[in-house]
mmCIF file of C-alpha atoms in Angstrom:
data_model
loop_
_atom_site.group_PDB
_atom_site.id
_atom_site.type_symbol
_atom_site.label_atom_id
_atom_site.label_comp_id
_atom_site.label_asym_id
_atom_site.label_seq_id
_atom_site.Cartn_x
_atom_site.Cartn_y
_atom_site.Cartn_z
ATOM 1 C CA MET A 1 -0.242 40.173 244.527
ATOM 2 C CA VAL A 2 2.158 37.310 245.311
ATOM 3 C CA LEU A 3 0.901 34.237 243.526
ATOM 4 C CA TYR A 4 3.397 31.659 244.856
ATOM 5 C CA SER A 5 5.751 31.126 247.773
ATOM 6 C CA ALA A 6 8.288 33.811 248.630
ATOM 7 C CA SER A 7 11.002 31.873 246.803
ATOM 8 C CA SER A 8 9.056 31.693 243.560
ATOM 9 C CA HIS A 9 10.633 33.463 240.611
ATOM 10 C CA GLU A 10 7.138 34.244 239.342
ATOM 11 C CA ALA A 11 6.430 36.097 242.576
ATOM 12 C CA VAL A 12 9.724 37.929 242.240
ATOM 13 C CA ALA A 13 8.852 39.086 238.741
ATOM 14 C CA GLN A 14 5.408 40.214 239.850
ATOM 15 C CA GLU A 15 6.703 42.125 242.881
ATOM 16 C CA GLU A 16 9.877 43.666 241.459
ATOM 17 C CA TYR A 17 9.139 44.238 237.782
ATOM 18 C CA GLY A 18 5.453 43.841 237.098
ATOM 19 C CA MET A 19 4.459 41.655 234.173
ATOM 20 C CA SER A 20 7.677 40.473 232.470
ATOM 21 C CA TRP A 21 9.508 37.257 231.687
ATOM 22 C CA SER A 22 9.320 35.024 234.750
ATOM 23 C CA GLU A 23 9.245 31.447 235.881
ATOM 24 C CA ALA A 24 5.721 31.202 234.504
ATOM 25 C CA ASP A 25 7.202 31.498 231.001
ATOM 26 C CA ILE A 26 9.386 28.411 231.418
ATOM 27 C CA PRO A 27 7.803 25.549 229.483
ATOM 28 C CA SER A 28 7.653 22.076 230.968
ATOM 29 C CA GLN A 29 11.112 20.558 231.297
ATOM 30 C CA ALA A 30 9.830 17.046 232.021
ATOM 31 C CA GLY A 31 12.152 14.287 230.876
ATOM 32 C CA LYS A 32 15.220 16.540 230.733
ATOM 33 C CA LEU A 33 18.423 16.495 232.752
ATOM 34 C CA PHE A 34 20.068 19.721 233.932
ATOM 35 C CA VAL A 35 23.536 19.845 235.454
ATOM 36 C CA ILE A 36 24.172 22.991 237.517
ATOM 37 C CA THR A 37 27.458 23.938 239.166
ATOM 38 C CA GLY A 38 27.230 25.742 242.477
ATOM 39 C CA THR A 39 24.928 24.694 245.325
ATOM 40 C CA GLY A 40 24.084 28.099 246.817
ATOM 41 C CA GLY A 41 22.989 31.483 245.531
ATOM 42 C CA LEU A 42 22.084 31.441 241.846
ATOM 43 C CA GLY A 43 22.656 27.698 241.512
ATOM 44 C CA PHE A 44 20.169 27.056 244.297
ATOM 45 C CA GLU A 45 17.630 29.403 242.726
ATOM 46 C CA ASP A 46 18.075 27.818 239.290
ATOM 47 C CA ALA A 47 17.552 24.341 240.692
ATOM 48 C CA SER A 48 14.539 25.405 242.766
ATOM 49 C CA ALA A 49 12.757 26.796 239.712
ATOM 50 C CA LEU A 50 13.675 23.971 237.370
ATOM 51 C CA VAL A 51 12.488 21.100 239.565
ATOM 52 C CA ARG A 52 9.105 22.811 239.690
ATOM 53 C CA LYS A 53 9.051 22.407 235.900
ATOM 54 C CA GLY A 54 9.539 18.654 236.146
ATOM 55 C CA THR A 55 13.187 18.255 235.188
ATOM 56 C CA LYS A 56 15.851 16.188 236.902
ATOM 57 C CA VAL A 57 18.661 18.320 238.327
ATOM 58 C CA ILE A 58 22.166 17.365 239.339
ATOM 59 C CA LEU A 59 23.471 20.075 241.645
ATOM 60 C CA ALA A 60 27.260 19.923 241.732
ATOM 61 C CA GLY A 61 29.546 21.564 244.280
ATOM 62 C CA ARG A 62 32.644 21.091 246.383
ATOM 63 C CA ASN A 63 30.967 21.055 249.813
ATOM 64 C CA PRO A 64 28.846 17.921 250.420
ATOM 65 C CA ALA A 65 27.259 19.290 253.597
ATOM 66 C CA LYS A 66 26.188 22.497 251.879
ATOM 67 C CA GLY A 67 25.005 20.575 248.827
ATOM 68 C CA LYS A 68 22.885 18.176 250.834
ATOM 69 C CA ASP A 69 21.414 21.060 252.805
ATOM 70 C CA SER A 70 20.383 22.732 249.530
ATOM 71 C CA ILE A 71 18.762 19.497 248.371
ATOM 72 C CA THR A 72 16.838 19.240 251.650
ATOM 73 C CA ARG A 73 15.603 22.835 251.360
ATOM 74 C CA ILE A 74 14.478 22.333 247.762
ATOM 75 C CA ARG A 75 12.624 19.120 248.601
ATOM 76 C CA ALA A 76 10.925 20.821 251.544
ATOM 77 C CA GLU A 77 9.438 23.321 249.086
ATOM 78 C CA THR A 78 8.915 20.830 246.229
ATOM 79 C CA PRO A 79 8.471 17.309 247.670
ATOM 80 C CA THR A 80 8.348 15.775 244.176
ATOM 81 C CA ALA A 81 11.704 17.312 243.200
ATOM 82 C CA ASP A 82 13.949 14.959 241.211
ATOM 83 C CA ILE A 83 17.284 16.320 242.365
ATOM 84 C CA ALA A 84 20.626 14.928 243.464
ATOM 85 C CA PHE A 85 23.931 16.295 244.719
ATOM 86 C CA GLU A 86 27.284 15.374 243.189
ATOM 87 C CA GLU A 87 30.647 16.436 244.537
ATOM 88 C CA LEU A 88 32.647 18.611 242.145
ATOM 89 C CA ASP A 89 35.592 20.907 242.816
ATOM 90 C CA LEU A 90 36.145 23.159 239.822
ATOM 91 C CA ALA A 91 39.573 24.082 241.186
ATOM 92 C CA SER A 92 40.744 20.508 240.535
ATOM 93 C CA LEU A 93 41.031 18.863 237.113
ATOM 94 C CA GLU A 94 41.123 15.516 238.917
ATOM 95 C CA SER A 95 37.771 16.215 240.601
ATOM 96 C CA ILE A 96 36.300 17.410 237.282
ATOM 97 C CA GLY A 97 37.463 14.223 235.590
ATOM 98 C CA ALA A 98 35.988 12.052 238.352
ATOM 99 C CA PHE A 99 32.657 13.871 238.249
ATOM 100 C CA ALA A 100 32.437 13.632 234.459
ATOM 101 C CA GLY A 101 33.464 9.997 234.626
ATOM 102 C CA ARG A 102 30.534 9.163 236.894
ATOM 103 C CA LEU A 103 28.068 10.868 234.548
ATOM 104 C CA LEU A 104 29.608 9.282 231.463
ATOM 105 C CA ALA A 105 29.370 5.854 233.098
ATOM 106 C CA ASP A 106 25.674 6.481 233.777
ATOM 107 C CA GLY A 107 25.282 7.450 230.115
ATOM 108 C CA ARG A 108 22.229 9.681 230.391
ATOM 109 C CA PRO A 109 22.224 12.588 227.891
ATOM 110 C CA ILE A 110 22.574 16.045 229.434
ATOM 111 C CA ASP A 111 20.029 18.493 228.051
ATOM 112 C CA VAL A 112 21.376 21.621 229.731
ATOM 113 C CA LEU A 113 24.675 22.381 231.465
ATOM 114 C CA ILE A 114 24.687 25.580 233.527
ATOM 115 C CA ASN A 115 28.241 26.727 234.253
ATOM 116 C CA ASN A 116 27.364 28.832 237.277
ATOM 117 C CA ALA A 117 29.743 28.334 240.213
ATOM 118 C CA GLY A 118 32.502 30.783 240.986
ATOM 119 C CA VAL A 119 34.632 32.726 243.431
ATOM 120 C CA ALA A 120 35.022 36.504 243.461
ATOM 121 C CA ILE A 121 37.533 39.208 244.314
ATOM 122 C CA VAL A 122 40.179 37.034 245.962
ATOM 123 C CA GLN A 123 42.543 39.754 247.184
ATOM 124 C CA LYS A 124 45.696 37.675 247.636
ATOM 125 C CA ARG A 125 46.811 35.605 244.672
ATOM 126 C CA GLN A 126 46.067 31.926 245.168
ATOM 127 C CA GLU A 127 46.306 28.886 242.929
ATOM 128 C CA THR A 128 44.154 25.874 242.174
ATOM 129 C CA GLN A 129 45.429 22.336 242.671
ATOM 130 C CA ASP A 130 46.725 22.457 239.093
ATOM 131 C CA GLY A 131 48.624 25.719 239.474
ATOM 132 C CA PHE A 132 46.116 28.046 237.824
ATOM 133 C CA GLU A 133 45.306 31.459 239.283
ATOM 134 C CA LEU A 134 42.325 30.681 241.522
ATOM 135 C CA GLN A 135 39.632 32.847 239.914
ATOM 136 C CA LEU A 136 40.600 32.041 236.331
ATOM 137 C CA GLY A 137 41.019 28.383 237.227
ATOM 138 C CA THR A 138 37.719 28.019 239.085
ATOM 139 C CA ASN A 139 35.440 30.392 237.221
ATOM 140 C CA TYR A 140 36.690 29.675 233.708
ATOM 141 C CA LEU A 141 39.236 26.886 233.159
ATOM 142 C CA GLY A 142 37.319 24.512 235.419
ATOM 143 C CA HIS A 143 34.126 25.119 233.450
ATOM 144 C CA PHE A 144 35.986 24.811 230.146
ATOM 145 C CA ALA A 145 37.305 21.419 231.228
ATOM 146 C CA LEU A 146 33.917 20.337 232.572
ATOM 147 C CA THR A 147 32.101 21.270 229.360
ATOM 148 C CA MET A 148 34.614 19.431 227.213
ATOM 149 C CA ARG A 149 34.461 16.343 229.445
ATOM 150 C CA LEU A 150 30.666 16.284 229.273
ATOM 151 C CA MET A 151 30.462 17.064 225.554
ATOM 152 C CA PRO A 152 29.603 13.459 224.527
ATOM 153 C CA LEU A 153 26.559 13.504 226.827
ATOM 154 C CA LEU A 154 25.528 16.956 225.633
ATOM 155 C CA LEU A 155 25.778 16.028 221.969
ATOM 156 C CA SER A 156 23.692 12.899 222.564
ATOM 157 C CA ALA A 157 20.758 15.022 223.786
ATOM 158 C CA LYS A 158 18.032 16.146 221.385
ATOM 159 C CA ALA A 159 18.558 19.914 221.769
ATOM 160 C CA PRO A 160 21.403 20.541 224.220
ATOM 161 C CA ARG A 161 22.338 23.891 225.709
ATOM 162 C CA VAL A 162 25.354 25.206 227.580
ATOM 163 C CA VAL A 163 24.776 28.349 229.645
ATOM 164 C CA SER A 164 27.933 30.081 230.874
ATOM 165 C CA LEU A 165 27.805 32.738 233.606
ATOM 166 C CA SER A 166 29.599 35.984 232.938
ATOM 167 C CA SER A 167 29.284 39.416 234.567
ATOM 168 C CA THR A 168 29.017 43.087 233.674
ATOM 169 C CA THR A 169 32.601 43.293 234.942
ATOM 170 C CA HIS A 170 33.680 41.445 231.784
ATOM 171 C CA LYS A 171 33.770 44.903 230.195
ATOM 172 C CA MET A 172 36.653 45.810 232.514
ATOM 173 C CA GLY A 173 38.455 42.528 231.938
ATOM 174 C CA LYS A 174 41.583 41.909 229.921
ATOM 175 C CA ILE A 175 42.963 38.620 228.630
ATOM 176 C CA ASP A 176 46.713 39.001 229.062
ATOM 177 C CA PHE A 177 48.165 36.053 227.164
ATOM 178 C CA ASP A 178 51.657 37.037 228.345
ATOM 179 C CA ASP A 179 50.556 36.790 231.978
ATOM 180 C CA LEU A 180 47.351 34.772 231.917
ATOM 181 C CA GLN A 181 47.887 33.449 235.450
ATOM 182 C CA LEU A 182 48.647 36.985 236.706
ATOM 183 C CA GLU A 183 51.984 36.001 238.201
ATOM 184 C CA LYS A 184 53.646 39.299 237.257
ATOM 185 C CA SER A 185 50.850 41.612 238.322
ATOM 186 C CA TYR A 186 47.849 40.559 240.421
ATOM 187 C CA GLY A 187 44.723 42.358 241.563
ATOM 188 C CA GLY A 188 41.633 40.611 242.886
ATOM 189 C CA SER A 189 39.145 42.667 240.891
ATOM 190 C CA ALA A 190 41.224 42.431 237.705
ATOM 191 C CA ALA A 191 41.491 38.657 238.114
ATOM 192 C CA TYR A 192 37.722 38.339 238.533
ATOM 193 C CA ALA A 193 37.031 40.544 235.505
ATOM 194 C CA GLN A 194 39.452 38.489 233.410
ATOM 195 C CA SER A 195 37.721 35.249 234.427
ATOM 196 C CA LYS A 196 34.291 36.611 233.506
ATOM 197 C CA LEU A 197 35.498 37.989 230.187
ATOM 198 C CA ALA A 198 36.942 34.542 229.509
ATOM 199 C CA MET A 199 33.571 32.930 230.292
ATOM 200 C CA LEU A 200 31.741 35.140 227.808
ATOM 201 C CA MET A 201 34.408 34.570 225.161
ATOM 202 C CA PHE A 202 34.104 30.832 225.782
ATOM 203 C CA ALA A 203 30.327 30.894 225.276
ATOM 204 C CA LEU A 204 30.685 32.793 222.000
ATOM 205 C CA GLU A 205 33.536 30.619 220.740
ATOM 206 C CA LEU A 206 31.683 27.419 221.642
ATOM 207 C CA ASP A 207 28.739 28.733 219.626
ATOM 208 C CA ARG A 208 30.962 29.409 216.620
ATOM 209 C CA ARG A 209 32.700 26.042 216.759
ATOM 210 C CA ALA A 210 29.461 24.123 217.264
ATOM 211 C CA ARG A 211 27.900 25.803 214.225
ATOM 212 C CA GLU A 212 30.962 25.102 212.092
ATOM 213 C CA ALA A 213 30.874 21.467 213.198
ATOM 214 C CA GLY A 214 27.169 21.178 212.420
ATOM 215 C CA ALA A 215 26.470 20.261 216.050
ATOM 216 C CA ASN A 216 22.951 20.796 217.342
ATOM 217 C CA LEU A 217 24.196 22.700 220.374
ATOM 218 C CA ILE A 218 23.074 26.068 221.730
ATOM 219 C CA SER A 219 25.770 27.983 223.609
ATOM 220 C CA VAL A 220 24.600 31.102 225.412
ATOM 221 C CA ALA A 221 25.770 33.303 228.272
ATOM 222 C CA ALA A 222 24.028 35.123 231.086
ATOM 223 C CA HIS A 223 24.788 37.425 233.974
ATOM 224 C CA PRO A 224 22.742 38.223 237.105
ATOM 225 C CA GLY A 225 23.447 41.942 237.359
ATOM 226 C CA ILE A 226 24.076 42.857 240.972
ATOM 227 C CA ALA A 227 22.427 40.013 242.858
ATOM 228 C CA ARG A 228 22.440 39.359 246.573
ATOM 229 C CA THR A 229 24.138 35.971 246.533
ATOM 230 C CA GLU A 230 26.901 34.169 248.433
ATOM 231 C CA LEU A 231 29.498 34.974 245.775
ATOM 232 C CA MET A 232 31.202 37.755 247.694
ATOM 233 C CA ASN A 233 31.346 35.546 250.774
ATOM 234 C CA ASN A 234 33.432 33.121 248.714
ATOM 235 C CA GLY A 235 35.980 35.791 247.932
ATOM 236 C CA PRO A 236 37.284 38.599 250.169
ATOM 237 C CA ALA A 237 37.672 36.592 253.376
ATOM 238 C CA GLY A 238 39.437 38.628 256.002
ATOM 239 C CA ARG A 239 38.547 41.902 254.253
ATOM 240 C CA PRO A 240 35.603 43.167 256.377
ATOM 241 C CA VAL A 241 35.692 46.693 254.909
ATOM 242 C CA LEU A 242 35.498 45.369 251.340
ATOM 243 C CA GLN A 243 32.721 42.974 252.321
ATOM 244 C CA PHE A 244 30.789 45.815 253.991
ATOM 245 C CA PHE A 245 30.883 48.046 250.914
ATOM 246 C CA SER A 246 30.144 45.126 248.592
ATOM 247 C CA HIS A 247 27.042 44.223 250.571
ATOM 248 C CA LEU A 248 26.024 47.893 250.741
ATOM 249 C CA ILE A 249 26.172 48.167 246.942
ATOM 250 C CA GLU A 250 24.165 44.947 246.652
ATOM 251 C CA ARG A 251 21.443 46.371 248.912
ATOM 252 C CA LEU A 252 21.307 49.774 247.224
ATOM 253 C CA LEU A 253 21.649 48.832 243.562
ATOM 254 C CA GLY A 254 21.044 45.117 243.428
ATOM 255 C CA GLN A 255 18.250 42.593 243.367
ATOM 256 C CA SER A 256 17.436 39.340 245.093
ATOM 257 C CA SER A 257 19.189 36.117 244.155
ATOM 258 C CA ALA A 258 15.864 34.830 242.813
ATOM 259 C CA ALA A 259 15.628 37.809 240.447
ATOM 260 C CA GLY A 260 19.311 37.429 239.583
ATOM 261 C CA ALA A 261 18.669 33.863 238.497
ATOM 262 C CA LEU A 262 16.076 34.850 235.876
ATOM 263 C CA PRO A 263 18.568 35.670 233.061
ATOM 264 C CA THR A 264 20.137 32.221 233.484
ATOM 265 C CA LEU A 265 16.752 30.534 233.555
ATOM 266 C CA ARG A 266 15.677 32.349 230.402
ATOM 267 C CA ALA A 267 18.933 31.468 228.625
ATOM 268 C CA ALA A 268 18.490 27.844 229.668
ATOM 269 C CA THR A 269 14.820 27.331 228.817
ATOM 270 C CA ASP A 270 13.311 29.980 226.527
ATOM 271 C CA PRO A 271 12.520 28.303 223.173
ATOM 272 C CA ALA A 272 13.209 31.603 221.389
ATOM 273 C CA VAL A 273 16.818 31.844 222.611
ATOM 274 C CA GLN A 274 19.402 31.735 219.833
ATOM 275 C CA SER A 275 22.897 30.334 220.168
ATOM 276 C CA GLY A 276 25.493 33.044 220.772
ATOM 277 C CA GLU A 277 23.159 35.334 222.728
ATOM 278 C CA TYR A 278 23.844 36.908 226.114
ATOM 279 C CA TYR A 279 21.150 37.643 228.718
ATOM 280 C CA GLY A 280 21.100 39.951 231.725
ATOM 281 C CA PRO A 281 18.889 42.423 233.608
ATOM 282 C CA LYS A 282 17.424 45.168 231.424
ATOM 283 C CA GLY A 283 17.618 47.995 233.967
ATOM 284 C CA PHE A 284 20.124 50.769 234.709
ATOM 285 C CA LEU A 285 23.707 49.570 234.102
ATOM 286 C CA GLU A 286 22.221 46.077 233.774
ATOM 287 C CA ALA A 287 22.315 45.920 237.576
ATOM 288 C CA LYS A 288 18.730 44.741 237.980
ATOM 289 C CA GLY A 289 15.560 44.336 235.991
ATOM 290 C CA PRO A 290 13.769 41.771 233.837
ATOM 291 C CA PRO A 291 15.942 39.381 231.803
ATOM 292 C CA GLU A 292 16.658 40.596 228.279
ATOM 293 C CA LEU A 293 19.526 40.576 225.776
ATOM 294 C CA ALA A 294 22.613 42.125 227.363
ATOM 295 C CA SER A 295 25.452 44.153 225.871
ATOM 296 C CA ILE A 296 28.670 42.425 224.792
ATOM 297 C CA SER A 297 31.991 44.265 224.873
ATOM 298 C CA ALA A 298 34.195 44.558 221.801
ATOM 299 C CA LYS A 299 36.857 42.553 223.632
ATOM 300 C CA ALA A 300 34.519 39.584 223.956
ATOM 301 C CA GLN A 301 33.757 39.779 220.218
ATOM 302 C CA ASP A 302 37.421 39.616 219.173
ATOM 303 C CA ASP A 303 37.459 36.461 217.018
ATOM 304 C CA ALA A 304 41.237 36.040 217.059
ATOM 305 C CA ALA A 305 41.437 36.420 220.837
ATOM 306 C CA ARG A 306 38.594 33.954 221.346
ATOM 307 C CA ARG A 307 40.278 31.336 219.152
ATOM 308 C CA ARG A 308 43.582 31.826 220.945
ATOM 309 C CA LEU A 309 41.977 31.585 224.370
ATOM 310 C CA TRP A 310 40.277 28.330 223.364
ATOM 311 C CA GLU A 311 43.540 26.838 222.148
ATOM 312 C CA VAL A 312 45.435 27.947 225.258
ATOM 313 C CA SER A 313 42.678 26.568 227.494
ATOM 314 C CA ALA A 314 42.711 23.205 225.718
ATOM 315 C CA ARG A 315 46.465 23.006 226.206
ATOM 316 C CA LEU A 316 46.392 24.040 229.868
ATOM 317 C CA THR A 317 43.646 21.558 230.753
ATOM 318 C CA GLY A 318 45.086 18.793 228.594
ATOM 319 C CA LEU A 319 41.783 18.236 226.842
ATOM 320 C CA VAL A 320 40.776 17.512 223.272
ATOM 321 C CA PRO A 321 37.111 18.357 222.591
ATOM 322 C CA ALA A 322 34.652 15.629 221.723
ATOM 323 C CA LEU A 323 34.532 16.845 218.119
ATOM 324 C CA SER A 324 37.850 17.486 216.418
ATOM 325 C CA THR A 325 36.425 20.648 214.869
ATOM 326 C CA LEU A 326 35.448 21.956 218.311
#
């Protein structure tokens, strides 16, 4: 029986998986501030669930019209929603700096940062405004820079969390330090897998550095499995055959965007979550199912590679973390 509206994550859990972790398990988030990147798909679903738990949400994205439309839709379902849109282009260090500057000027502690936004399977190599390969620059380096910029506000919160979105494709990824921007050899799928491996490595390295620094920060990662979101629409433009097969796989093996958001929501709110964990769907190939601990590839657990990636990322983005030991 559906207990809530069709968009409710509790209803999704009831219909798709039976009794399992769902929105109903999220404790009250009243008094907290969540910052979520990405205004559609998973970001929209995250925000929709969280405002129902009483938190304030800043939904950040590059398209003001799309962002404001998402806000309107969320308020139509939850009239009491405390939610605002802020413009943020993760493919621009200047935009990231401006966004962080506005939040720093406001001074309110950030309880949870969800690094969610991304682009996928860009078939022709493109670059961000700063000369980074588009998928690495948007999906990973942009979030690295954003997290570092917002670190003072995170560390001023009582129990801050950073949730970084990875993917099962991280297992196929490779961090090529000799060709990190894939200028010598480019493939859209390989570039996406590299960016998602980098995101998982970042989450694990942030956990390690925070613990060494004695910072009260939880860094976790999550992935949605195969979720029917707008991600593919942000990638293979002009490739109708690829889009057709991608959407076919989503329909046959995947789950709704609301179900895909559950691993992120659990990572962001479950009191039992431990720093350094990784959440995803429990089912076959982690494509769909209730949110549980997910498998981490050996490549993502390579300590030396994670340290090197962090150092390279700090140099590329020109950033020094809020704590010298981070």
